[in-house]
Coordinates of C-alpha atoms in Angstrom, one line a residue:
Chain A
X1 CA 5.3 -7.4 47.9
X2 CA 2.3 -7.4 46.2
X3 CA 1.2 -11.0 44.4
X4 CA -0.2 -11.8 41.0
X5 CA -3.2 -12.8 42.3
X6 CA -4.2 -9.4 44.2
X7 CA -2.8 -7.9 41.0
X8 CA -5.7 -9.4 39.1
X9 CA -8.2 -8.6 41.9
X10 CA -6.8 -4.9 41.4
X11 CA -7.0 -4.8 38.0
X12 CA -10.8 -6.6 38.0
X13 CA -12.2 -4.2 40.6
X14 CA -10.6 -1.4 37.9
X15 CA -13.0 -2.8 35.1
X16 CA -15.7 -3.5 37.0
X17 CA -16.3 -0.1 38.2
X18 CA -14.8 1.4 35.3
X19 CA -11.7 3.1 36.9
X20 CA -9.1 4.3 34.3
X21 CA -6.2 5.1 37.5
X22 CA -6.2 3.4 41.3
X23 CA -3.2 4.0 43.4
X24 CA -3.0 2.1 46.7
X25 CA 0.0 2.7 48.9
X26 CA 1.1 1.6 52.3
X27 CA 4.2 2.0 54.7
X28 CA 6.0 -0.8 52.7
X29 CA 4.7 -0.4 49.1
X30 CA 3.5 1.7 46.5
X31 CA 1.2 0.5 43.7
X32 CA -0.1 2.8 40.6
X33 CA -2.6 1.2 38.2
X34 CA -3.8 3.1 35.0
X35 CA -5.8 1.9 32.3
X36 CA -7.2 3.4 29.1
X37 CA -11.2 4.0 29.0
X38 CA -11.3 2.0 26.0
X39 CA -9.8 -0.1 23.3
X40 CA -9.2 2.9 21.0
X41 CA -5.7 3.9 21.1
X42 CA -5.9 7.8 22.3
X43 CA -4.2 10.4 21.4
X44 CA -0.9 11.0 23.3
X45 CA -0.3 14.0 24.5
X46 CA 3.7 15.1 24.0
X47 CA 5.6 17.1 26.7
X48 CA 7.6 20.1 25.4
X49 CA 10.4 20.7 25.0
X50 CA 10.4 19.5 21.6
X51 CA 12.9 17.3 20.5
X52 CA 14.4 16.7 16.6
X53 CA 13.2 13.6 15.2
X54 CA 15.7 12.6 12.8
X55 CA 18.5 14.6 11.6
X56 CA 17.2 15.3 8.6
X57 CA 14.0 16.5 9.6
X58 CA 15.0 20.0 9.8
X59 CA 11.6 20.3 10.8
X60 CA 11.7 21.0 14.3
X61 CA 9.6 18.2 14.9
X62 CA 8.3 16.3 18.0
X63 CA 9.0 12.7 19.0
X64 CA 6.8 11.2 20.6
X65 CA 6.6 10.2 24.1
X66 CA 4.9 7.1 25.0
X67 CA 3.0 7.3 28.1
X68 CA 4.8 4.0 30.0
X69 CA 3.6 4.7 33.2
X70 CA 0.5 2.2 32.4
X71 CA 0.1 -1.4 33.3
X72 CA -0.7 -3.6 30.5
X73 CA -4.3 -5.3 31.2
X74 CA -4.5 -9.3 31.0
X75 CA -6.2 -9.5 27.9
X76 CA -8.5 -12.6 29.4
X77 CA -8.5 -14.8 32.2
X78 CA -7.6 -17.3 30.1
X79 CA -5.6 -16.3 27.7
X80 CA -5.7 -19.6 25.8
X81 CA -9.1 -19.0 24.9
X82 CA -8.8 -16.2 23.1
X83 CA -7.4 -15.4 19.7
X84 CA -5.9 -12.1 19.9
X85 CA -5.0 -9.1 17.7
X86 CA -1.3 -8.9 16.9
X87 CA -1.4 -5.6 16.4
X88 CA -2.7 -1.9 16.1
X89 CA -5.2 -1.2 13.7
X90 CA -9.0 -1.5 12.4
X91 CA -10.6 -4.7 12.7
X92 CA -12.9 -6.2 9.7
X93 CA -14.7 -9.3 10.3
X94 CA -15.2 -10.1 6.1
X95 CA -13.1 -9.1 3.8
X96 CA -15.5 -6.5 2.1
X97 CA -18.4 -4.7 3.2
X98 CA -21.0 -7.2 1.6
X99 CA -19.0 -10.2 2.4
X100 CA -19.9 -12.6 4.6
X101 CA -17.7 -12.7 7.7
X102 CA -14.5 -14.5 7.8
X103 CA -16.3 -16.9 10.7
X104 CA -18.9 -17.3 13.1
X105 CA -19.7 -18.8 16.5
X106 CA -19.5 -22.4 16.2
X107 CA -17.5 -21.8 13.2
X108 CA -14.5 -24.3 13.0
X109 CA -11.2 -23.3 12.4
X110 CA -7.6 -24.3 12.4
X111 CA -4.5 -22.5 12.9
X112 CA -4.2 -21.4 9.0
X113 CA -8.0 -20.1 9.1
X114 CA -8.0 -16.3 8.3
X115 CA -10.4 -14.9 10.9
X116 CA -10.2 -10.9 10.3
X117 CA -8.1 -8.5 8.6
X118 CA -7.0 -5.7 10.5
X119 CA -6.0 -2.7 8.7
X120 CA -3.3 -0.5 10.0
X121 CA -2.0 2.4 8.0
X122 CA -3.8 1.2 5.0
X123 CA -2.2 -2.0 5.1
X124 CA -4.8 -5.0 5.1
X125 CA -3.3 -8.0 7.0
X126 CA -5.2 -11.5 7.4
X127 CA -4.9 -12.8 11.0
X128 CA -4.9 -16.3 11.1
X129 CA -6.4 -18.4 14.4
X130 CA -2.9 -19.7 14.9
X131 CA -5.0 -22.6 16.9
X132 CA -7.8 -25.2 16.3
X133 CA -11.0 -25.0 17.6
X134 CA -14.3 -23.5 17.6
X135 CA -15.3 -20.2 17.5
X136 CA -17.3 -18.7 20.6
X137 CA -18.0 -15.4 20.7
X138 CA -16.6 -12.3 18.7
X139 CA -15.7 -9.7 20.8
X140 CA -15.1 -7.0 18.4
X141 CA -17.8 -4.7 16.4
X142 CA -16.5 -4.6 12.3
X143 CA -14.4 -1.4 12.2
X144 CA -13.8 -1.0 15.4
X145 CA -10.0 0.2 16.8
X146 CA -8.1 -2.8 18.0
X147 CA -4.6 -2.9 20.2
X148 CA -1.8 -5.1 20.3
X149 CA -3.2 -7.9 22.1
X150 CA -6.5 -7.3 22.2
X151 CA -8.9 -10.3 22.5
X152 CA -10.7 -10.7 19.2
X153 CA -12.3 -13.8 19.3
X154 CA -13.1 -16.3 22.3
X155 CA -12.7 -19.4 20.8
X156 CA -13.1 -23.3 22.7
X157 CA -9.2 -24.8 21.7
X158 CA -9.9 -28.2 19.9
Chain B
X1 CA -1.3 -15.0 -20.1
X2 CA 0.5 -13.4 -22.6
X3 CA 3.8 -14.3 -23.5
X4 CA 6.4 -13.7 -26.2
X5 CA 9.1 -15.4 -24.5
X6 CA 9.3 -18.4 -27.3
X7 CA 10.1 -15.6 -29.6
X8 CA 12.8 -13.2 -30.4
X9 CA 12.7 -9.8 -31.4
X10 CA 14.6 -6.3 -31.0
X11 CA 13.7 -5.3 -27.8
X12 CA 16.0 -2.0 -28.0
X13 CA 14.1 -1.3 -31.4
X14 CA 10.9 -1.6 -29.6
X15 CA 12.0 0.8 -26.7
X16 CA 12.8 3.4 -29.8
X17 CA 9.9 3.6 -31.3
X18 CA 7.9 3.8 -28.1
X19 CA 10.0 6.7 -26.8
X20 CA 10.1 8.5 -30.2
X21 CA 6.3 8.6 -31.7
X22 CA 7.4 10.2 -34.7
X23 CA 8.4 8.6 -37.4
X24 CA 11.9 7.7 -37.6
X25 CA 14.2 7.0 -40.9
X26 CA 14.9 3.6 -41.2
X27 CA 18.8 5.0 -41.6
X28 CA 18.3 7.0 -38.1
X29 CA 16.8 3.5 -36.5
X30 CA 20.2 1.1 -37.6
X31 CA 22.6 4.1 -36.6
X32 CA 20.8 4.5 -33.4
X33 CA 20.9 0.8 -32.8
X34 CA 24.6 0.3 -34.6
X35 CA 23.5 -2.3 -37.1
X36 CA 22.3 -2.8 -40.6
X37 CA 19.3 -1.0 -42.2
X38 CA 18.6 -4.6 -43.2
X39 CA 18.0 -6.1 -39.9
X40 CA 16.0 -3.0 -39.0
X41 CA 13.5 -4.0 -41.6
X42 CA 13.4 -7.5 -40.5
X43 CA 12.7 -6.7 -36.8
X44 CA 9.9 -4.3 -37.4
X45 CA 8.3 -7.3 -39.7
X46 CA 9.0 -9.3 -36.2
X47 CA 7.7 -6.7 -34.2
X48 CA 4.6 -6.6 -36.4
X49 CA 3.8 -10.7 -36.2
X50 CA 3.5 -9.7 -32.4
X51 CA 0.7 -7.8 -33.0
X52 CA 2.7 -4.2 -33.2
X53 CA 0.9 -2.0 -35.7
X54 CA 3.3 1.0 -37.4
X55 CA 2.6 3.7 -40.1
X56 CA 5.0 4.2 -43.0
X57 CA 5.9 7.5 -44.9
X58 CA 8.2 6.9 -47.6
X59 CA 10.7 9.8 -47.1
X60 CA 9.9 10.1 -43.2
X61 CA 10.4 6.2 -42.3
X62 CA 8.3 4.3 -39.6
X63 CA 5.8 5.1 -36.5
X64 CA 4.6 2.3 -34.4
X65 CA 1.1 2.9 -34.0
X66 CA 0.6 0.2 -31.1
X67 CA 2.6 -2.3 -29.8
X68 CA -0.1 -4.7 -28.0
X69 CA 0.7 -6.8 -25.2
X70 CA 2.5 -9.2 -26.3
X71 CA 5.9 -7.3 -26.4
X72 CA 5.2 -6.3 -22.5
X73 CA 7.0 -9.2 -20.7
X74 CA 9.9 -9.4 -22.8
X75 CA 10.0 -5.3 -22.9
X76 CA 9.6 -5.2 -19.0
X77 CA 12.5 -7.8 -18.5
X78 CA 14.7 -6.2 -20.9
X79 CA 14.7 -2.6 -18.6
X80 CA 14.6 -4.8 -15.0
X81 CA 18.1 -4.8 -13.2
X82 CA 16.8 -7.4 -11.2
X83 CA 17.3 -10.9 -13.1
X84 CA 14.9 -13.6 -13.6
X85 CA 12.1 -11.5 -12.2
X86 CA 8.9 -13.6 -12.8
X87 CA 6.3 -11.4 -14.9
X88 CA 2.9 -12.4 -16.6
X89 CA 0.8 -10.0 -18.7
X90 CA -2.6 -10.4 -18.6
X91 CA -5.3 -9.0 -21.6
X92 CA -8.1 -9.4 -18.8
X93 CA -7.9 -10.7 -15.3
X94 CA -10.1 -10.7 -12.3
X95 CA -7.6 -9.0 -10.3
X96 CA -4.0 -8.8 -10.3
X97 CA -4.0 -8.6 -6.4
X98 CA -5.1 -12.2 -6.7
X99 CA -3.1 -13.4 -9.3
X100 CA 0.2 -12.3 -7.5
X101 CA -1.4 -14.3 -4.3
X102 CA -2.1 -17.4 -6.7
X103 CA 2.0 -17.1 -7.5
X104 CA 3.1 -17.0 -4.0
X105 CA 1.2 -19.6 -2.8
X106 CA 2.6 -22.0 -5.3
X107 CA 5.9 -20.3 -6.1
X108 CA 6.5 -19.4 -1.9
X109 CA 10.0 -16.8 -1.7
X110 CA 11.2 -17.3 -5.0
X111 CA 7.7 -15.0 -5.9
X112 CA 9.1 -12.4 -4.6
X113 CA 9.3 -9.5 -7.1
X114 CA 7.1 -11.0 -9.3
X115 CA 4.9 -8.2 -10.9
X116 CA 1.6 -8.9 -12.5
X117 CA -0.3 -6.5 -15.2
X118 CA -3.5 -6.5 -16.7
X119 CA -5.1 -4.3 -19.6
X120 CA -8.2 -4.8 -18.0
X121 CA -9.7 -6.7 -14.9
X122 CA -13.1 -7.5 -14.2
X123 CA -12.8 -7.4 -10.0
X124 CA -10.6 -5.0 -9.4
X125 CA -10.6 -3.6 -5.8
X126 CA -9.3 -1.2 -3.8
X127 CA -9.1 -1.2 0.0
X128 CA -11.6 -3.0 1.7
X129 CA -12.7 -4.6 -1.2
X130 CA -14.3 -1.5 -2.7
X131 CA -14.6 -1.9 -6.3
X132 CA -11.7 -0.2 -8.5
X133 CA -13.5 0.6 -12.0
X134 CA -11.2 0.6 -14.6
X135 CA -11.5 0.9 -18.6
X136 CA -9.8 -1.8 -20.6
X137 CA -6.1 0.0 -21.6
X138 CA -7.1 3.1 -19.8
X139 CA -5.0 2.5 -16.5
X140 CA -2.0 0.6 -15.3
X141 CA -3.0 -1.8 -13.3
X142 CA -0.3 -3.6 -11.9
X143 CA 0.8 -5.4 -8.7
X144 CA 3.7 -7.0 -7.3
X145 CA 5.1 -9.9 -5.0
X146 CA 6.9 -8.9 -1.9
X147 CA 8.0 -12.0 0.4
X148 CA 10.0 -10.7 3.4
X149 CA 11.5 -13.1 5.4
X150 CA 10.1 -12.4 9.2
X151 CA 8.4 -9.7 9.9
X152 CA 11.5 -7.4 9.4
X153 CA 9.9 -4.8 6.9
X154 CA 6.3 -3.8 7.2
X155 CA 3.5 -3.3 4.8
X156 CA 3.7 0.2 6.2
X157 CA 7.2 1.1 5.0
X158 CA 6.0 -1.0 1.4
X159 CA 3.3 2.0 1.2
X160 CA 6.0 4.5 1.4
X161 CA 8.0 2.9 -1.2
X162 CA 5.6 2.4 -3.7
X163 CA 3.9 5.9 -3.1
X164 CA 7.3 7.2 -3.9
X165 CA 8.0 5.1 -6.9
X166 CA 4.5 6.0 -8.4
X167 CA 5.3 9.4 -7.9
X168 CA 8.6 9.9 -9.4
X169 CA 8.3 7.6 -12.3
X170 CA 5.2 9.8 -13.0
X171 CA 7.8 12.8 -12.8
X172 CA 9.8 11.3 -14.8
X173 CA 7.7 10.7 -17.9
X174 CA 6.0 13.9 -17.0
X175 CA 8.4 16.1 -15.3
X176 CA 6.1 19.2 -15.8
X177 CA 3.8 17.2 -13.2
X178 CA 4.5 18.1 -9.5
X179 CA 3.4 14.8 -8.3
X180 CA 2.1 14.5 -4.2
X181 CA 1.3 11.7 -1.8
X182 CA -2.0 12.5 0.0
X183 CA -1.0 10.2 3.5
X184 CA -0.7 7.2 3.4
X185 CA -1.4 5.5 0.5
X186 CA -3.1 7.4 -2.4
X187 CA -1.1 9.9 -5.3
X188 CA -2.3 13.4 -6.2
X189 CA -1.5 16.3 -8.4
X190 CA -3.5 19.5 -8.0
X191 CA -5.8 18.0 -5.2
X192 CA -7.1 15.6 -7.6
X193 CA -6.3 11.6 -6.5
X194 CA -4.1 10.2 -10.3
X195 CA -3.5 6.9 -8.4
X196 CA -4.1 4.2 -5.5
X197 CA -2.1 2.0 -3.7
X198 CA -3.1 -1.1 -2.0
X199 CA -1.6 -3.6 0.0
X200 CA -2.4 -7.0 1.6
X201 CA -0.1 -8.8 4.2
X202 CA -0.8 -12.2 4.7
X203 CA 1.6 -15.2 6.1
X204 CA 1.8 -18.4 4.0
X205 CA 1.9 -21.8 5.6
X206 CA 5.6 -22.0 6.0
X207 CA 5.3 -18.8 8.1
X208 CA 6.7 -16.4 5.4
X209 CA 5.4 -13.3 5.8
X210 CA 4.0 -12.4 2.1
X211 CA 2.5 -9.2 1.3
X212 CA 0.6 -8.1 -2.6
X213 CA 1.7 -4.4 -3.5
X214 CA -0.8 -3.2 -5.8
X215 CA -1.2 -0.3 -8.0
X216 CA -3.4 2.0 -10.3
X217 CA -2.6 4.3 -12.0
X218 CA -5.2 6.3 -14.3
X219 CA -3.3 7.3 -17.3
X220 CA -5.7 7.4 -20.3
X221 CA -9.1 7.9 -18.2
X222 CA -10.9 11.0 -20.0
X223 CA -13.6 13.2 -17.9
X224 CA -16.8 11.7 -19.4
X225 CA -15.7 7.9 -19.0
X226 CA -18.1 6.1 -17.2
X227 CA -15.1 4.5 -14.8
X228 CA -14.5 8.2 -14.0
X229 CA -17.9 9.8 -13.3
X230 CA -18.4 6.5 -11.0
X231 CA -15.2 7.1 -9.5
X232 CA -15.7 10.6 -9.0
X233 CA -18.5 10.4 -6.6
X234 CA -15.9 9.6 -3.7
X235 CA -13.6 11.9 -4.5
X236 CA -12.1 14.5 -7.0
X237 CA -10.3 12.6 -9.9
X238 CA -7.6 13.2 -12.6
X239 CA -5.4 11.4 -15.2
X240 CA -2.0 11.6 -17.1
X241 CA -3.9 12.4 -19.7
X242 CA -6.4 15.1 -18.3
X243 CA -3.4 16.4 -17.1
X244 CA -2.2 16.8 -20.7
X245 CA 0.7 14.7 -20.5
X246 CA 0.8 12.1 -23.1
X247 CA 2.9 8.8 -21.3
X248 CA 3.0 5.3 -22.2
X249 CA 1.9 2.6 -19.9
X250 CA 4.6 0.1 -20.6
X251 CA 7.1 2.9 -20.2
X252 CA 5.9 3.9 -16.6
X253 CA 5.3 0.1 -15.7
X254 CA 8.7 -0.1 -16.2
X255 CA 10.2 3.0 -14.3
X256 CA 7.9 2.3 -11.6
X257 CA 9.0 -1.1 -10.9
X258 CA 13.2 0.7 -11.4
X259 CA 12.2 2.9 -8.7
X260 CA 10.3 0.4 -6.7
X261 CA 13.5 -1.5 -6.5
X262 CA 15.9 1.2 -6.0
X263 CA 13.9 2.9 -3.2
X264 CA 13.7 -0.8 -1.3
X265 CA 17.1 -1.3 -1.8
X266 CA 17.6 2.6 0.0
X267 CA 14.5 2.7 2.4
X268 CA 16.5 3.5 5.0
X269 CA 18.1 6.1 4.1
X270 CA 17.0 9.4 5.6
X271 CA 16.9 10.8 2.1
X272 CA 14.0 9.0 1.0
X273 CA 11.9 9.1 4.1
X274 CA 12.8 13.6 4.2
X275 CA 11.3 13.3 0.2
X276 CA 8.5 11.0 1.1
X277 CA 7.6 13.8 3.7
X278 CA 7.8 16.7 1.1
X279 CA 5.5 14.9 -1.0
X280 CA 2.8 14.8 1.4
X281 CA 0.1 16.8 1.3
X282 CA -1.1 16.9 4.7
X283 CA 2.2 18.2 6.0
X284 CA 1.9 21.5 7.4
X285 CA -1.8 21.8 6.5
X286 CA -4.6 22.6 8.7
X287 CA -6.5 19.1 8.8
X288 CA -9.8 17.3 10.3
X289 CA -8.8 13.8 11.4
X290 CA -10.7 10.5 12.9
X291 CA -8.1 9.0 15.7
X292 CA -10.3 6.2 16.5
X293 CA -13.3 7.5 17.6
X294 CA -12.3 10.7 18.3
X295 CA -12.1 13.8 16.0
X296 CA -9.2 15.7 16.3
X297 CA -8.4 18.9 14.5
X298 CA -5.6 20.7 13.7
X299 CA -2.3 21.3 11.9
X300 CA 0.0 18.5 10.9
X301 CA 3.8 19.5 12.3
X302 CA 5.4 15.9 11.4
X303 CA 4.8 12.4 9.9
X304 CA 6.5 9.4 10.4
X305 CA 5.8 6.3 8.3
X306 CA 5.6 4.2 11.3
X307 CA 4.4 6.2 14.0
X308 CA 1.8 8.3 12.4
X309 CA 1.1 11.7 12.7
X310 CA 2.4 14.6 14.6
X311 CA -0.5 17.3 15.6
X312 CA -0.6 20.8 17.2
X313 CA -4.5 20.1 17.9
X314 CA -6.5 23.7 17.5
X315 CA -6.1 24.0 21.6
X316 CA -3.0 24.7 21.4
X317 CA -2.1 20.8 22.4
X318 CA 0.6 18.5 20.8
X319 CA -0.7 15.2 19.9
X320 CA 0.9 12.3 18.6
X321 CA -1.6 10.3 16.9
X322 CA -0.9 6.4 15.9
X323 CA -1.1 6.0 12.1
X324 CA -2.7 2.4 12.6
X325 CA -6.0 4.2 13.2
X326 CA -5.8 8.1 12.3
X327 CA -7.4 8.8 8.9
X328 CA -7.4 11.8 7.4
X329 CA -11.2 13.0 7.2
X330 CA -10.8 16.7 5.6
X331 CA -7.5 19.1 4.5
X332 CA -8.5 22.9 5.2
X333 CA -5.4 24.1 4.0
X334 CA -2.1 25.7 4.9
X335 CA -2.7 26.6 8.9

């Protein structure tokens, strides 16, 4: 059985030449590796037959099917250092276009420290650090699409 | 803040004369109200020590002229079927957005519900901090407290229920109005945007998971008004009163926080979310949208308030694209 350690070799030879599928398979095991191109969450595309969503919909509408087949990727190596997006959405480093950002490398902050606000469906949440320390690097351009667990910020814990 | 809560007046009388511009006999008034002609006398001389202005005819009887804001609180209590909801009236504020944040930090879970209305605010914003221009006493501008315990109800479903509120308390006091929600977040009649909703989801110390529902609604904004030529540069723009329809502030305050209430008490039920979808205007329609940093076009088969949007793309393809990041770039019309 494959181990967690040639899981991450698999899944860093995947980034490091860009590969969004590898499937490896020998006499004893099978293993099928996908990952998306970029951070933007993609379109999905949905299988027919339709099915109803909702009994009231009336509308003959579609559910949606997620595609599950993919492997998550680690979000770091270290996944301590990093203060992560908890959740789909637009990311905003300040809270209005001519604002300053939230922080900065070198910036201190403790867990209460509002960071970013991500918008998803219009809603504008504040994302804390959840941690002390100082901030390293941001990893994300303002407005840019953000998934669930994303790496945001690299930040050195206090 | 204004507050009339260390006096006493006729709240019902107040609700009367707002309702019924015309002058009423002072005999119509007490048999309305079951009580002495007498006391009607004395509570329109309290309602005028508030700052109520009236007109007097001497066969036709009384019209209140304007009420001022001091009769809001008390007036907005009076209608709310929720008890001991905290409410503060402001004449000017920066922004009620923040002032509702100000009362949950220092008020915590017992803020929630607590609605906060201005005349006229000096910072008001919309979504990402984008200036909302306002005229003093032309809009309703108005937000309110919601702390959730967990993370059990999103801001997401809070945008569904307070687009539907807005829009049928609009109905309501203008039921010639066919009122729409444009997805997500803003309201629309004709194609022109009448109000906005915003709302900010934060988590307070103790890990309560807070969120600031706010609302504007133009109501007196006339073509002409500087707030609406500025305002008019992003997008087309109407009013209650463009719209011919003459409705009072206090009274749609008051029937948007009813609905507010009565929709969160029924957001699960799968008659509000088939009306929410009927009141969208994207449904069905032919539409250019950003998913991302793609561009996707095509017509919109279904909508889900937490899922997003459901897309036969123009190549034939079915897409389901995540609300989180779809926004709705252009609407070319019925497909």
């Amino acid at each position: 059985m494959i181990d967690q350690d040639q899981l991450k070799e698999l899944i860093k030879l995947m980034v490091d030449n860009e590969l969004t599928e590898l499937d490896l398979q020998d006499e004893s095991q099978c293993v099928s590796l996908k990952r998306q191109g970029s951070a933007v969450p993609q379109p999905v595309y949905v299988q027919p037959p339709p099915a109803v969503m909702g009994a009231e919909s009336g509308s003959g509408a579609i559910t949606p099917q997620l595609d599950t087949t993919s492997v998550g990727m680690p979000s770091t190596e270290d996944p301590q250092a990093a203060i992560e997006s908890p959740m789909v959405g637009t990311f905003y480093a300040a809270a209005t276009p001519e604002a300053q950002p939230f922080v900065k490398p070198g910036d201190q902050v403790d867990p209460d420290t509002v960071v970013c606000i991500i918008e998803a469906m219009k809603v504008f949440n504040e994302i804390k650090a959840e941690v002390s320390g100082t901030i390293d690097k941001v990893l994300i351009d303002n407005g840019q699409a953000v998934e669930f667990g994303q790496p945001l910020f690299t930040i050195q814990p206090a | 803040m204004l507050d009339s809560s260390d006096t006493n007046f006729n709240v019902a009388l107040l609700d009367l004369l707002i309702r019924h511009q015309e002058y009423q006999t002072y005999d119509s008034l007490a048999s309305k109200l079951v009580c002495p002609v007498q006391l009607i006398c004395n509570d329109i001389d309290g309602l005028g020590a508030l700052g109520c202005r009236f007109e007097f005819h001497p066969q036709a009887g009384v019209r209140l002229v304007d009420y001022g804001l001091n009769t809001w609180s008390d007036y907005l209590r009076w209608r709310d079927e929720q008890p001991g909801r905290h409410i503060e009236i402001y004449e000017q504020t920066s922004s009620t957005q923040d002032v509702v944040r100000r009362l949950i930090h220092s008020r915590g879970r017992s803020a929630d519900g607590a609605v906060v209305i201005a005349n006229d605010q000096t910072c008001g914003r919309g979504r990402l901090g984008r200036k909302w221009i306002s005229l003093p006493g032309c809009s309703l501008l108005m937000s309110m407290a919601r702390v959730m315990p967990g993370s059990s109800l999103g801001g997401d479903h809070l945008i569904l229920i307070t687009a539907m509120s807005v829009a049928r308390a609009v109905e309501k006091l203008a039921p010639d109005l066919d009122v729409k929600i444009k997805w997500p977040n803003d309201i629309h009649v004709g194609g022109h945007k009448l109000a906005g909703i915003l709302v900010e989801q934060f988590v307070v110390e103790n890990g309560l998971v807070c969120a600031v529902v706010g609302v504007g609604v133009n109501v007196e904004l006339e073509a002409g008004d500087v707030s609406f030529e500025l305002l008019r540069l992003e997008q087309p723009l109407t009013s209650l009163k463009m719209l011919g329809q003459n409705v009072d502030r206090l009274l749609l305050a008051a029937e948007i926080i009813a609905q507010a209430e009565m929709i969160f008490q029924r957001r699960d039920d799968p008659r509000v979310l088939a009306e929410w979808k009927n009141r969208n205007t994207i449904l069905g329609q032919s539409v250019a949208l950003k998913c991302g940093e793609y561009d996707v076009s095509g017509q919109v088969v279904d909508l889900d308030p937490l899922q997003g949007l459901i897309v036969r793309s123009d190549d034939g393809s079915m897409l389901h694209l995540p609300g989180q990041t779809t926004t709705v770039v252009a609407i070319h019309g019925s497909a």
